[in-house]
Amino acid sequence: MTSYKAFWQNYVNFSGRSTRADYWIPTIINAIIIGVLSAIAGVGAQNNQWLTSPIGIIVVLFGLAIILPDLALIVRRVRDTGVKHLVIWAILAIIFNIVGFIFALIPTNQFKN
């Protein structure tokens, strides 16, 4: 539990290092929390509207709340492995380019109601 507590205490700490346990314990706990809340929201929602249910909104807010602490944790973990900052930015650029490319391939009328 100290790793999960440290995850929230160091939410904007991009310096320093993080051990494997400091990375994996919060990652697993956050995945479990999101999974359980999503399952509850999906069961209680009607007509596949789980995102607009009260618990669905909590899932989205929790997901938004962990973005910055998770990014800081990833930076600290990568630094702990001895990799330079340039590699971190290169990985992020590749991920964003892949996501942008996928969205560029989706037809325009794909999301019409």
PDB file of N, CA and C in Angstrom:
ATOM      1  N   MET A   1       0.805  -1.192   0.000  1.00  0.00           N
ATOM      2  CA  MET A   1       0.000   0.000   0.000  1.00  0.00           C
ATOM      3  C   MET A   1       0.854   1.265   0.000  1.00  0.00           C
ATOM      4  N   THR A   2       2.086   1.166   0.463  1.00  0.00           N
ATOM      5  CA  THR A   2       2.942   2.356   0.461  1.00  0.00           C
ATOM      6  C   THR A   2       3.246   2.811  -0.969  1.00  0.00           C
ATOM      7  N   SER A   3       3.307   1.862  -1.904  1.00  0.00           N
ATOM      8  CA  SER A   3       3.544   2.229  -3.301  1.00  0.00           C
ATOM      9  C   SER A   3       2.366   3.000  -3.870  1.00  0.00           C
ATOM     10  N   TYR A   4       1.156   2.606  -3.499  1.00  0.00           N
ATOM     11  CA  TYR A   4      -0.032   3.308  -3.998  1.00  0.00           C
ATOM     12  C   TYR A   4      -0.157   4.687  -3.354  1.00  0.00           C
ATOM     13  N   LYS A   5       0.213   4.770  -2.085  1.00  0.00           N
ATOM     14  CA  LYS A   5       0.206   6.066  -1.402  1.00  0.00           C
ATOM     15  C   LYS A   5       1.249   6.998  -2.041  1.00  0.00           C
ATOM     16  N   ALA A   6       2.417   6.447  -2.354  1.00  0.00           N
ATOM     17  CA  ALA A   6       3.477   7.235  -2.996  1.00  0.00           C
ATOM     18  C   ALA A   6       3.059   7.676  -4.399  1.00  0.00           C
ATOM     19  N   PHE A   7       2.240   6.848  -5.079  1.00  0.00           N
ATOM     20  CA  PHE A   7       1.728   7.205  -6.406  1.00  0.00           C
ATOM     21  C   PHE A   7       0.965   8.515  -6.348  1.00  0.00           C
ATOM     22  N   TRP A   8       0.115   8.688  -5.345  1.00  0.00           N
ATOM     23  CA  TRP A   8      -0.687   9.904  -5.227  1.00  0.00           C
ATOM     24  C   TRP A   8       0.103  11.056  -4.621  1.00  0.00           C
ATOM     25  N   GLN A   9       1.059  10.766  -3.761  1.00  0.00           N
ATOM     26  CA  GLN A   9       1.856  11.846  -3.166  1.00  0.00           C
ATOM     27  C   GLN A   9       2.830  12.451  -4.166  1.00  0.00           C
ATOM     28  N   ASN A  10       3.292  11.672  -5.127  1.00  0.00           N
ATOM     29  CA  ASN A  10       4.260  12.133  -6.124  1.00  0.00           C
ATOM     30  C   ASN A  10       3.594  12.366  -7.478  1.00  0.00           C
ATOM     31  N   TYR A  11       2.381  12.878  -7.473  1.00  0.00           N
ATOM     32  CA  TYR A  11       1.619  12.949  -8.715  1.00  0.00           C
ATOM     33  C   TYR A  11       2.194  13.916  -9.733  1.00  0.00           C
ATOM     34  N   VAL A  12       2.994  14.892  -9.335  1.00  0.00           N
ATOM     35  CA  VAL A  12       3.644  15.770 -10.302  1.00  0.00           C
ATOM     36  C   VAL A  12       5.166  15.724 -10.163  1.00  0.00           C
ATOM     37  N   ASN A  13       5.672  14.697  -9.533  1.00  0.00           N
ATOM     38  CA  ASN A  13       7.114  14.545  -9.332  1.00  0.00           C
ATOM     39  C   ASN A  13       7.696  13.786 -10.523  1.00  0.00           C
ATOM     40  N   PHE A  14       8.281  14.533 -11.455  1.00  0.00           N
ATOM     41  CA  PHE A  14       8.890  13.917 -12.627  1.00  0.00           C
ATOM     42  C   PHE A  14      10.376  13.664 -12.426  1.00  0.00           C
ATOM     43  N   SER A  15      10.890  13.967 -11.254  1.00  0.00           N
ATOM     44  CA  SER A  15      12.295  13.690 -10.965  1.00  0.00           C
ATOM     45  C   SER A  15      12.368  12.505 -10.014  1.00  0.00           C
ATOM     46  N   GLY A  16      13.537  11.955  -9.904  1.00  0.00           N
ATOM     47  CA  GLY A  16      13.704  10.807  -9.026  1.00  0.00           C
ATOM     48  C   GLY A  16      13.526   9.501  -9.778  1.00  0.00           C
ATOM     49  N   ARG A  17      13.333   8.460  -9.006  1.00  0.00           N
ATOM     50  CA  ARG A  17      13.240   7.118  -9.574  1.00  0.00           C
ATOM     51  C   ARG A  17      12.103   6.361  -8.924  1.00  0.00           C
ATOM     52  N   SER A  18      11.647   5.316  -9.604  1.00  0.00           N
ATOM     53  CA  SER A  18      10.611   4.441  -9.064  1.00  0.00           C
ATOM     54  C   SER A  18      11.008   2.994  -9.313  1.00  0.00           C
ATOM     55  N   THR A  19      10.825   2.169  -8.303  1.00  0.00           N
ATOM     56  CA  THR A  19      11.150   0.754  -8.436  1.00  0.00           C
ATOM     57  C   THR A  19      10.057   0.045  -9.225  1.00  0.00           C
ATOM     58  N   ARG A  20      10.296  -1.234  -9.522  1.00  0.00           N
ATOM     59  CA  ARG A  20       9.278  -2.005 -10.229  1.00  0.00           C
ATOM     60  C   ARG A  20       7.997  -2.110  -9.405  1.00  0.00           C
ATOM     61  N   ALA A  21       8.144  -2.335  -8.106  1.00  0.00           N
ATOM     62  CA  ALA A  21       6.961  -2.419  -7.240  1.00  0.00           C
ATOM     63  C   ALA A  21       6.223  -1.088  -7.204  1.00  0.00           C
ATOM     64  N   ASP A  22       6.980   0.013  -7.168  1.00  0.00           N
ATOM     65  CA  ASP A  22       6.348   1.341  -7.176  1.00  0.00           C
ATOM     66  C   ASP A  22       5.581   1.596  -8.467  1.00  0.00           C
ATOM     67  N   TYR A  23       5.957   0.921  -9.533  1.00  0.00           N
ATOM     68  CA  TYR A  23       5.245   1.074 -10.800  1.00  0.00           C
ATOM     69  C   TYR A  23       4.062   0.112 -10.892  1.00  0.00           C
ATOM     70  N   TRP A  24       4.319  -1.171 -10.637  1.00  0.00           N
ATOM     71  CA  TRP A  24       3.291  -2.177 -10.902  1.00  0.00           C
ATOM     72  C   TRP A  24       2.140  -2.182  -9.907  1.00  0.00           C
ATOM     73  N   ILE A  25       2.397  -1.930  -8.650  1.00  0.00           N
ATOM     74  CA  ILE A  25       1.312  -1.950  -7.660  1.00  0.00           C
ATOM     75  C   ILE A  25       0.255  -0.892  -7.963  1.00  0.00           C
ATOM     76  N   PRO A  26       0.610   0.382  -8.174  1.00  0.00           N
ATOM     77  CA  PRO A  26      -0.431   1.359  -8.543  1.00  0.00           C
ATOM     78  C   PRO A  26      -1.088   1.058  -9.887  1.00  0.00           C
ATOM     79  N   THR A  27      -0.330   0.550 -10.838  1.00  0.00           N
ATOM     80  CA  THR A  27      -0.892   0.233 -12.145  1.00  0.00           C
ATOM     81  C   THR A  27      -1.954  -0.854 -12.029  1.00  0.00           C
ATOM     82  N   ILE A  28      -1.667  -1.884 -11.267  1.00  0.00           N
ATOM     83  CA  ILE A  28      -2.621  -2.981 -11.087  1.00  0.00           C
ATOM     84  C   ILE A  28      -3.838  -2.518 -10.280  1.00  0.00           C
ATOM     85  N   ILE A  29      -3.601  -1.764  -9.209  1.00  0.00           N
ATOM     86  CA  ILE A  29      -4.718  -1.274  -8.389  1.00  0.00           C
ATOM     87  C   ILE A  29      -5.626  -0.359  -9.213  1.00  0.00           C
ATOM     88  N   ASN A  30      -5.041   0.543 -10.006  1.00  0.00           N
ATOM     89  CA  ASN A  30      -5.853   1.435 -10.841  1.00  0.00           C
ATOM     90  C   ASN A  30      -6.637   0.658 -11.889  1.00  0.00           C
ATOM     91  N   ALA A  31      -6.035  -0.370 -12.471  1.00  0.00           N
ATOM     92  CA  ALA A  31      -6.734  -1.195 -13.460  1.00  0.00           C
ATOM     93  C   ALA A  31      -7.906  -1.926 -12.816  1.00  0.00           C
ATOM     94  N   ILE A  32      -7.707  -2.425 -11.608  1.00  0.00           N
ATOM     95  CA  ILE A  32      -8.784  -3.114 -10.894  1.00  0.00           C
ATOM     96  C   ILE A  32      -9.917  -2.139 -10.570  1.00  0.00           C
ATOM     97  N   ILE A  33      -9.553  -0.950 -10.085  1.00  0.00           N
ATOM     98  CA  ILE A  33     -10.580   0.053  -9.758  1.00  0.00           C
ATOM     99  C   ILE A  33     -11.387   0.419 -10.990  1.00  0.00           C
ATOM    100  N   ILE A  34     -10.717   0.699 -12.093  1.00  0.00           N
ATOM    101  CA  ILE A  34     -11.417   1.065 -13.321  1.00  0.00           C
ATOM    102  C   ILE A  34     -12.245  -0.103 -13.845  1.00  0.00           C
ATOM    103  N   GLY A  35     -11.714  -1.315 -13.764  1.00  0.00           N
ATOM    104  CA  GLY A  35     -12.453  -2.484 -14.226  1.00  0.00           C
ATOM    105  C   GLY A  35     -13.719  -2.732 -13.423  1.00  0.00           C
ATOM    106  N   VAL A  36     -13.608  -2.648 -12.100  1.00  0.00           N
ATOM    107  CA  VAL A  36     -14.770  -2.882 -11.245  1.00  0.00           C
ATOM    108  C   VAL A  36     -15.813  -1.788 -11.448  1.00  0.00           C
ATOM    109  N   LEU A  37     -15.376  -0.534 -11.451  1.00  0.00           N
ATOM    110  CA  LEU A  37     -16.330   0.558 -11.657  1.00  0.00           C
ATOM    111  C   LEU A  37     -16.977   0.493 -13.040  1.00  0.00           C
ATOM    112  N   SER A  38     -16.215   0.120 -14.050  1.00  0.00           N
ATOM    113  CA  SER A  38     -16.776   0.000 -15.399  1.00  0.00           C
ATOM    114  C   SER A  38     -17.788  -1.132 -15.468  1.00  0.00           C
ATOM    115  N   ALA A  39     -17.490  -2.228 -14.799  1.00  0.00           N
ATOM    116  CA  ALA A  39     -18.436  -3.349 -14.779  1.00  0.00           C
ATOM    117  C   ALA A  39     -19.728  -2.953 -14.076  1.00  0.00           C
ATOM    118  N   ILE A  40     -19.605  -2.248 -12.959  1.00  0.00           N
ATOM    119  CA  ILE A  40     -20.793  -1.791 -12.240  1.00  0.00           C
ATOM    120  C   ILE A  40     -21.579  -0.806 -13.099  1.00  0.00           C
ATOM    121  N   ALA A  41     -20.891   0.097 -13.752  1.00  0.00           N
ATOM    122  CA  ALA A  41     -21.567   1.084 -14.604  1.00  0.00           C
ATOM    123  C   ALA A  41     -22.231   0.405 -15.788  1.00  0.00           C
ATOM    124  N   GLY A  42     -21.594  -0.607 -16.339  1.00  0.00           N
ATOM    125  CA  GLY A  42     -22.163  -1.320 -17.479  1.00  0.00           C
ATOM    126  C   GLY A  42     -23.378  -2.138 -17.111  1.00  0.00           C
ATOM    127  N   VAL A  43     -23.374  -2.729 -15.928  1.00  0.00           N
ATOM    128  CA  VAL A  43     -24.514  -3.525 -15.474  1.00  0.00           C
ATOM    129  C   VAL A  43     -25.705  -2.628 -15.171  1.00  0.00           C
ATOM    130  N   GLY A  44     -25.450  -1.486 -14.562  1.00  0.00           N
ATOM    131  CA  GLY A  44     -26.547  -0.597 -14.167  1.00  0.00           C
ATOM    132  C   GLY A  44     -27.071   0.284 -15.284  1.00  0.00           C
ATOM    133  N   ALA A  45     -26.380   0.339 -16.405  1.00  0.00           N
ATOM    134  CA  ALA A  45     -26.796   1.247 -17.487  1.00  0.00           C
ATOM    135  C   ALA A  45     -27.804   0.567 -18.402  1.00  0.00           C
ATOM    136  N   GLN A  46     -28.590   1.380 -19.040  1.00  0.00           N
ATOM    137  CA  GLN A  46     -29.573   0.889 -20.004  1.00  0.00           C
ATOM    138  C   GLN A  46     -29.185   1.357 -21.393  1.00  0.00           C
ATOM    139  N   ASN A  47     -29.426   0.525 -22.383  1.00  0.00           N
ATOM    140  CA  ASN A  47     -29.185   0.869 -23.786  1.00  0.00           C
ATOM    141  C   ASN A  47     -27.737   1.279 -24.057  1.00  0.00           C
ATOM    142  N   ASN A  48     -26.810   0.616 -23.424  1.00  0.00           N
ATOM    143  CA  ASN A  48     -25.378   0.871 -23.628  1.00  0.00           C
ATOM    144  C   ASN A  48     -24.984   2.313 -23.338  1.00  0.00           C
ATOM    145  N   GLN A  49     -25.626   2.946 -22.398  1.00  0.00           N
ATOM    146  CA  GLN A  49     -25.319   4.327 -22.024  1.00  0.00           C
ATOM    147  C   GLN A  49     -24.532   4.365 -20.710  1.00  0.00           C
ATOM    148  N   TRP A  50     -23.591   3.450 -20.535  1.00  0.00           N
ATOM    149  CA  TRP A  50     -22.872   3.377 -19.263  1.00  0.00           C
ATOM    150  C   TRP A  50     -22.026   4.619 -19.016  1.00  0.00           C
ATOM    151  N   LEU A  51     -21.580   5.271 -20.075  1.00  0.00           N
ATOM    152  CA  LEU A  51     -20.713   6.435 -19.916  1.00  0.00           C
ATOM    153  C   LEU A  51     -21.433   7.608 -19.271  1.00  0.00           C
ATOM    154  N   THR A  52     -22.726   7.720 -19.490  1.00  0.00           N
ATOM    155  CA  THR A  52     -23.476   8.830 -18.911  1.00  0.00           C
ATOM    156  C   THR A  52     -24.139   8.476 -17.585  1.00  0.00           C
ATOM    157  N   SER A  53     -23.970   7.246 -17.118  1.00  0.00           N
ATOM    158  CA  SER A  53     -24.510   6.888 -15.806  1.00  0.00           C
ATOM    159  C   SER A  53     -23.624   7.528 -14.729  1.00  0.00           C
ATOM    160  N   PRO A  54     -24.120   7.669 -13.507  1.00  0.00           N
ATOM    161  CA  PRO A  54     -23.304   8.295 -12.448  1.00  0.00           C
ATOM    162  C   PRO A  54     -21.974   7.579 -12.209  1.00  0.00           C
ATOM    163  N   ILE A  55     -21.992   6.254 -12.220  1.00  0.00           N
ATOM    164  CA  ILE A  55     -20.732   5.519 -12.001  1.00  0.00           C
ATOM    165  C   ILE A  55     -19.843   5.632 -13.233  1.00  0.00           C
ATOM    166  N   GLY A  56     -20.439   5.695 -14.414  1.00  0.00           N
ATOM    167  CA  GLY A  56     -19.654   5.896 -15.629  1.00  0.00           C
ATOM    168  C   GLY A  56     -18.911   7.221 -15.604  1.00  0.00           C
ATOM    169  N   ILE A  57     -19.561   8.234 -15.084  1.00  0.00           N
ATOM    170  CA  ILE A  57     -18.913   9.543 -14.952  1.00  0.00           C
ATOM    171  C   ILE A  57     -17.772   9.465 -13.944  1.00  0.00           C
ATOM    172  N   ILE A  58     -17.967   8.697 -12.884  1.00  0.00           N
ATOM    173  CA  ILE A  58     -16.888   8.505 -11.895  1.00  0.00           C
ATOM    174  C   ILE A  58     -15.699   7.797 -12.540  1.00  0.00           C
ATOM    175  N   VAL A  59     -15.967   6.813 -13.396  1.00  0.00           N
ATOM    176  CA  VAL A  59     -14.889   6.112 -14.103  1.00  0.00           C
ATOM    177  C   VAL A  59     -14.089   7.094 -14.950  1.00  0.00           C
ATOM    178  N   VAL A  60     -14.797   7.943 -15.685  1.00  0.00           N
ATOM    179  CA  VAL A  60     -14.120   8.931 -16.539  1.00  0.00           C
ATOM    180  C   VAL A  60     -13.308   9.910 -15.694  1.00  0.00           C
ATOM    181  N   LEU A  61     -13.886  10.405 -14.615  1.00  0.00           N
ATOM    182  CA  LEU A  61     -13.170  11.350 -13.749  1.00  0.00           C
ATOM    183  C   LEU A  61     -11.951  10.702 -13.106  1.00  0.00           C
ATOM    184  N   PHE A  62     -12.091   9.455 -12.683  1.00  0.00           N
ATOM    185  CA  PHE A  62     -10.937   8.747 -12.105  1.00  0.00           C
ATOM    186  C   PHE A  62      -9.854   8.547 -13.160  1.00  0.00           C
ATOM    187  N   GLY A  63     -10.272   8.199 -14.376  1.00  0.00           N
ATOM    188  CA  GLY A  63      -9.307   8.043 -15.465  1.00  0.00           C
ATOM    189  C   GLY A  63      -8.563   9.332 -15.766  1.00  0.00           C
ATOM    190  N   LEU A  64      -9.283  10.438 -15.749  1.00  0.00           N
ATOM    191  CA  LEU A  64      -8.630  11.733 -15.956  1.00  0.00           C
ATOM    192  C   LEU A  64      -7.715  12.099 -14.793  1.00  0.00           C
ATOM    193  N   ALA A  65      -8.122  11.719 -13.578  1.00  0.00           N
ATOM    194  CA  ALA A  65      -7.326  12.053 -12.393  1.00  0.00           C
ATOM    195  C   ALA A  65      -5.999  11.313 -12.355  1.00  0.00           C
ATOM    196  N   ILE A  66      -5.919  10.133 -12.970  1.00  0.00           N
ATOM    197  CA  ILE A  66      -4.676   9.369 -12.890  1.00  0.00           C
ATOM    198  C   ILE A  66      -3.747   9.594 -14.078  1.00  0.00           C
ATOM    199  N   ILE A  67      -4.134  10.433 -15.035  1.00  0.00           N
ATOM    200  CA  ILE A  67      -3.281  10.652 -16.209  1.00  0.00           C
ATOM    201  C   ILE A  67      -1.938  11.260 -15.810  1.00  0.00           C
ATOM    202  N   LEU A  68      -1.961  12.373 -15.108  1.00  0.00           N
ATOM    203  CA  LEU A  68      -0.715  13.051 -14.742  1.00  0.00           C
ATOM    204  C   LEU A  68       0.133  12.232 -13.767  1.00  0.00           C
ATOM    205  N   PRO A  69      -0.442  11.658 -12.702  1.00  0.00           N
ATOM    206  CA  PRO A  69       0.392  10.830 -11.825  1.00  0.00           C
ATOM    207  C   PRO A  69       0.971   9.618 -12.543  1.00  0.00           C
ATOM    208  N   ASP A  70       0.197   9.041 -13.475  1.00  0.00           N
ATOM    209  CA  ASP A  70       0.695   7.883 -14.203  1.00  0.00           C
ATOM    210  C   ASP A  70       1.838   8.269 -15.133  1.00  0.00           C
ATOM    211  N   LEU A  71       1.723   9.420 -15.780  1.00  0.00           N
ATOM    212  CA  LEU A  71       2.803   9.894 -16.645  1.00  0.00           C
ATOM    213  C   LEU A  71       4.067  10.166 -15.834  1.00  0.00           C
ATOM    214  N   ALA A  72       3.910  10.786 -14.658  1.00  0.00           N
ATOM    215  CA  ALA A  72       5.066  11.036 -13.797  1.00  0.00           C
ATOM    216  C   ALA A  72       5.691   9.717 -13.339  1.00  0.00           C
ATOM    217  N   LEU A  73       4.858   8.744 -13.031  1.00  0.00           N
ATOM    218  CA  LEU A  73       5.367   7.436 -12.601  1.00  0.00           C
ATOM    219  C   LEU A  73       6.130   6.753 -13.727  1.00  0.00           C
ATOM    220  N   ILE A  74       5.613   6.837 -14.943  1.00  0.00           N
ATOM    221  CA  ILE A  74       6.308   6.237 -16.084  1.00  0.00           C
ATOM    222  C   ILE A  74       7.655   6.896 -16.303  1.00  0.00           C
ATOM    223  N   VAL A  75       7.705   8.224 -16.206  1.00  0.00           N
ATOM    224  CA  VAL A  75       8.977   8.936 -16.384  1.00  0.00           C
ATOM    225  C   VAL A  75       9.980   8.515 -15.310  1.00  0.00           C
ATOM    226  N   ARG A  76       9.523   8.426 -14.059  1.00  0.00           N
ATOM    227  CA  ARG A  76      10.434   8.001 -12.983  1.00  0.00           C
ATOM    228  C   ARG A  76      10.897   6.558 -13.179  1.00  0.00           C
ATOM    229  N   ARG A  77       9.996   5.692 -13.636  1.00  0.00           N
ATOM    230  CA  ARG A  77      10.357   4.285 -13.834  1.00  0.00           C
ATOM    231  C   ARG A  77      11.351   4.136 -14.971  1.00  0.00           C
ATOM    232  N   VAL A  78      11.133   4.862 -16.062  1.00  0.00           N
ATOM    233  CA  VAL A  78      12.067   4.794 -17.190  1.00  0.00           C
ATOM    234  C   VAL A  78      13.422   5.340 -16.776  1.00  0.00           C
ATOM    235  N   ARG A  79      13.421   6.402 -15.993  1.00  0.00           N
ATOM    236  CA  ARG A  79      14.687   6.956 -15.507  1.00  0.00           C
ATOM    237  C   ARG A  79      15.413   5.937 -14.621  1.00  0.00           C
ATOM    238  N   ASP A  80      14.663   5.168 -13.833  1.00  0.00           N
ATOM    239  CA  ASP A  80      15.260   4.166 -12.956  1.00  0.00           C
ATOM    240  C   ASP A  80      15.951   3.060 -13.752  1.00  0.00           C
ATOM    241  N   THR A  81      15.466   2.816 -14.973  1.00  0.00           N
ATOM    242  CA  THR A  81      16.096   1.789 -15.805  1.00  0.00           C
ATOM    243  C   THR A  81      17.361   2.302 -16.487  1.00  0.00           C
ATOM    244  N   GLY A  82      17.606   3.606 -16.412  1.00  0.00           N
ATOM    245  CA  GLY A  82      18.821   4.170 -16.992  1.00  0.00           C
ATOM    246  C   GLY A  82      18.642   4.738 -18.385  1.00  0.00           C
ATOM    247  N   VAL A  83      17.419   4.822 -18.861  1.00  0.00           N
ATOM    248  CA  VAL A  83      17.141   5.348 -20.199  1.00  0.00           C
ATOM    249  C   VAL A  83      17.089   6.870 -20.136  1.00  0.00           C
ATOM    250  N   LYS A  84      17.552   7.510 -21.175  1.00  0.00           N
ATOM    251  CA  LYS A  84      17.580   8.969 -21.234  1.00  0.00           C
ATOM    252  C   LYS A  84      16.201   9.543 -21.579  1.00  0.00           C
ATOM    253  N   HIS A  85      16.018  10.833 -21.318  1.00  0.00           N
ATOM    254  CA  HIS A  85      14.749  11.523 -21.578  1.00  0.00           C
ATOM    255  C   HIS A  85      14.369  11.501 -23.051  1.00  0.00           C
ATOM    256  N   LEU A  86      15.350  11.523 -23.917  1.00  0.00           N
ATOM    257  CA  LEU A  86      15.072  11.533 -25.351  1.00  0.00           C
ATOM    258  C   LEU A  86      14.276  10.302 -25.760  1.00  0.00           C
ATOM    259  N   VAL A  87      14.571   9.172 -25.163  1.00  0.00           N
ATOM    260  CA  VAL A  87      13.850   7.941 -25.471  1.00  0.00           C
ATOM    261  C   VAL A  87      12.391   8.054 -25.029  1.00  0.00           C
ATOM    262  N   ILE A  88      12.147   8.662 -23.875  1.00  0.00           N
ATOM    263  CA  ILE A  88      10.778   8.833 -23.380  1.00  0.00           C
ATOM    264  C   ILE A  88       9.970   9.671 -24.368  1.00  0.00           C
ATOM    265  N   TRP A  89      10.541  10.787 -24.815  1.00  0.00           N
ATOM    266  CA  TRP A  89       9.818  11.652 -25.749  1.00  0.00           C
ATOM    267  C   TRP A  89       9.617  10.964 -27.091  1.00  0.00           C
ATOM    268  N   ALA A  90      10.577  10.158 -27.515  1.00  0.00           N
ATOM    269  CA  ALA A  90      10.429   9.424 -28.775  1.00  0.00           C
ATOM    270  C   ALA A  90       9.298   8.407 -28.686  1.00  0.00           C
ATOM    271  N   ILE A  91       9.200   7.703 -27.555  1.00  0.00           N
ATOM    272  CA  ILE A  91       8.129   6.722 -27.371  1.00  0.00           C
ATOM    273  C   ILE A  91       6.773   7.420 -27.371  1.00  0.00           C
ATOM    274  N   LEU A  92       6.663   8.541 -26.659  1.00  0.00           N
ATOM    275  CA  LEU A  92       5.396   9.283 -26.631  1.00  0.00           C
ATOM    276  C   LEU A  92       5.023   9.793 -28.022  1.00  0.00           C
ATOM    277  N   ALA A  93       5.997  10.268 -28.772  1.00  0.00           N
ATOM    278  CA  ALA A  93       5.725  10.764 -30.125  1.00  0.00           C
ATOM    279  C   ALA A  93       5.235   9.637 -31.023  1.00  0.00           C
ATOM    280  N   ILE A  94       5.836   8.463 -30.902  1.00  0.00           N
ATOM    281  CA  ILE A  94       5.403   7.317 -31.707  1.00  0.00           C
ATOM    282  C   ILE A  94       3.971   6.930 -31.357  1.00  0.00           C
ATOM    283  N   ILE A  95       3.651   6.886 -30.066  1.00  0.00           N
ATOM    284  CA  ILE A  95       2.297   6.517 -29.636  1.00  0.00           C
ATOM    285  C   ILE A  95       1.276   7.516 -30.175  1.00  0.00           C
ATOM    286  N   PHE A  96       1.555   8.809 -30.033  1.00  0.00           N
ATOM    287  CA  PHE A  96       0.614   9.820 -30.511  1.00  0.00           C
ATOM    288  C   PHE A  96       0.465   9.780 -32.028  1.00  0.00           C
ATOM    289  N   ASN A  97       1.545   9.489 -32.738  1.00  0.00           N
ATOM    290  CA  ASN A  97       1.451   9.390 -34.194  1.00  0.00           C
ATOM    291  C   ASN A  97       0.617   8.189 -34.616  1.00  0.00           C
ATOM    292  N   ILE A  98       0.753   7.078 -33.920  1.00  0.00           N
ATOM    293  CA  ILE A  98      -0.039   5.891 -34.248  1.00  0.00           C
ATOM    294  C   ILE A  98      -1.516   6.155 -33.992  1.00  0.00           C
ATOM    295  N   VAL A  99      -1.832   6.769 -32.860  1.00  0.00           N
ATOM    296  CA  VAL A  99      -3.227   7.088 -32.537  1.00  0.00           C
ATOM    297  C   VAL A  99      -3.798   8.061 -33.567  1.00  0.00           C
ATOM    298  N   GLY A 100      -3.039   9.080 -33.921  1.00  0.00           N
ATOM    299  CA  GLY A 100      -3.495  10.030 -34.929  1.00  0.00           C
ATOM    300  C   GLY A 100      -3.709   9.373 -36.283  1.00  0.00           C
ATOM    301  N   PHE A 101      -2.836   8.443 -36.640  1.00  0.00           N
ATOM    302  CA  PHE A 101      -2.969   7.728 -37.909  1.00  0.00           C
ATOM    303  C   PHE A 101      -4.236   6.878 -37.917  1.00  0.00           C
ATOM    304  N   ILE A 102      -4.522   6.210 -36.807  1.00  0.00           N
ATOM    305  CA  ILE A 102      -5.734   5.387 -36.722  1.00  0.00           C
ATOM    306  C   ILE A 102      -6.975   6.252 -36.874  1.00  0.00           C
ATOM    307  N   PHE A 103      -7.006   7.404 -36.189  1.00  0.00           N
ATOM    308  CA  PHE A 103      -8.159   8.290 -36.329  1.00  0.00           C
ATOM    309  C   PHE A 103      -8.269   8.864 -37.738  1.00  0.00           C
ATOM    310  N   ALA A 104      -7.152   9.027 -38.419  1.00  0.00           N
ATOM    311  CA  ALA A 104      -7.198   9.534 -39.785  1.00  0.00           C
ATOM    312  C   ALA A 104      -7.799   8.505 -40.742  1.00  0.00           C
ATOM    313  N   LEU A 105      -7.744   7.229 -40.399  1.00  0.00           N
ATOM    314  CA  LEU A 105      -8.279   6.175 -41.256  1.00  0.00           C
ATOM    315  C   LEU A 105      -9.776   5.949 -41.071  1.00  0.00           C
ATOM    316  N   ILE A 106     -10.350   6.434 -39.975  1.00  0.00           N
ATOM    317  CA  ILE A 106     -11.767   6.211 -39.704  1.00  0.00           C
ATOM    318  C   ILE A 106     -12.597   7.105 -40.617  1.00  0.00           C
ATOM    319  N   PRO A 107     -13.599   6.530 -41.279  1.00  0.00           N
ATOM    320  CA  PRO A 107     -14.452   7.350 -42.143  1.00  0.00           C
ATOM    321  C   PRO A 107     -15.184   8.427 -41.360  1.00  0.00           C
ATOM    322  N   THR A 108     -15.514   9.508 -42.025  1.00  0.00           N
ATOM    323  CA  THR A 108     -16.137  10.650 -41.387  1.00  0.00           C
ATOM    324  C   THR A 108     -17.490  10.322 -40.790  1.00  0.00           C
ATOM    325  N   ASN A 109     -18.318   9.548 -41.466  1.00  0.00           N
ATOM    326  CA  ASN A 109     -19.655   9.272 -40.980  1.00  0.00           C
ATOM    327  C   ASN A 109     -19.694   8.099 -40.009  1.00  0.00           C
ATOM    328  N   GLN A 110     -18.597   7.649 -39.522  1.00  0.00           N
ATOM    329  CA  GLN A 110     -18.517   6.515 -38.612  1.00  0.00           C
ATOM    330  C   GLN A 110     -19.278   6.767 -37.319  1.00  0.00           C
ATOM    331  N   PHE A 111     -19.292   7.992 -36.822  1.00  0.00           N
ATOM    332  CA  PHE A 111     -19.836   8.276 -35.499  1.00  0.00           C
ATOM    333  C   PHE A 111     -21.202   8.959 -35.552  1.00  0.00           C
ATOM    334  N   LYS A 112     -21.902   8.911 -36.650  1.00  0.00           N
ATOM    335  CA  LYS A 112     -23.240   9.498 -36.720  1.00  0.00           C
ATOM    336  C   LYS A 112     -24.205   8.676 -35.896  1.00  0.00           C
ATOM    337  N   ASN A 113     -25.151   9.344 -35.259  1.00  0.00           N
ATOM    338  CA  ASN A 113     -26.155   8.645 -34.443  1.00  0.00           C
ATOM    339  C   ASN A 113     -27.336   8.238 -35.257  1.00  0.00           C
TER     340      ASN A 113
END
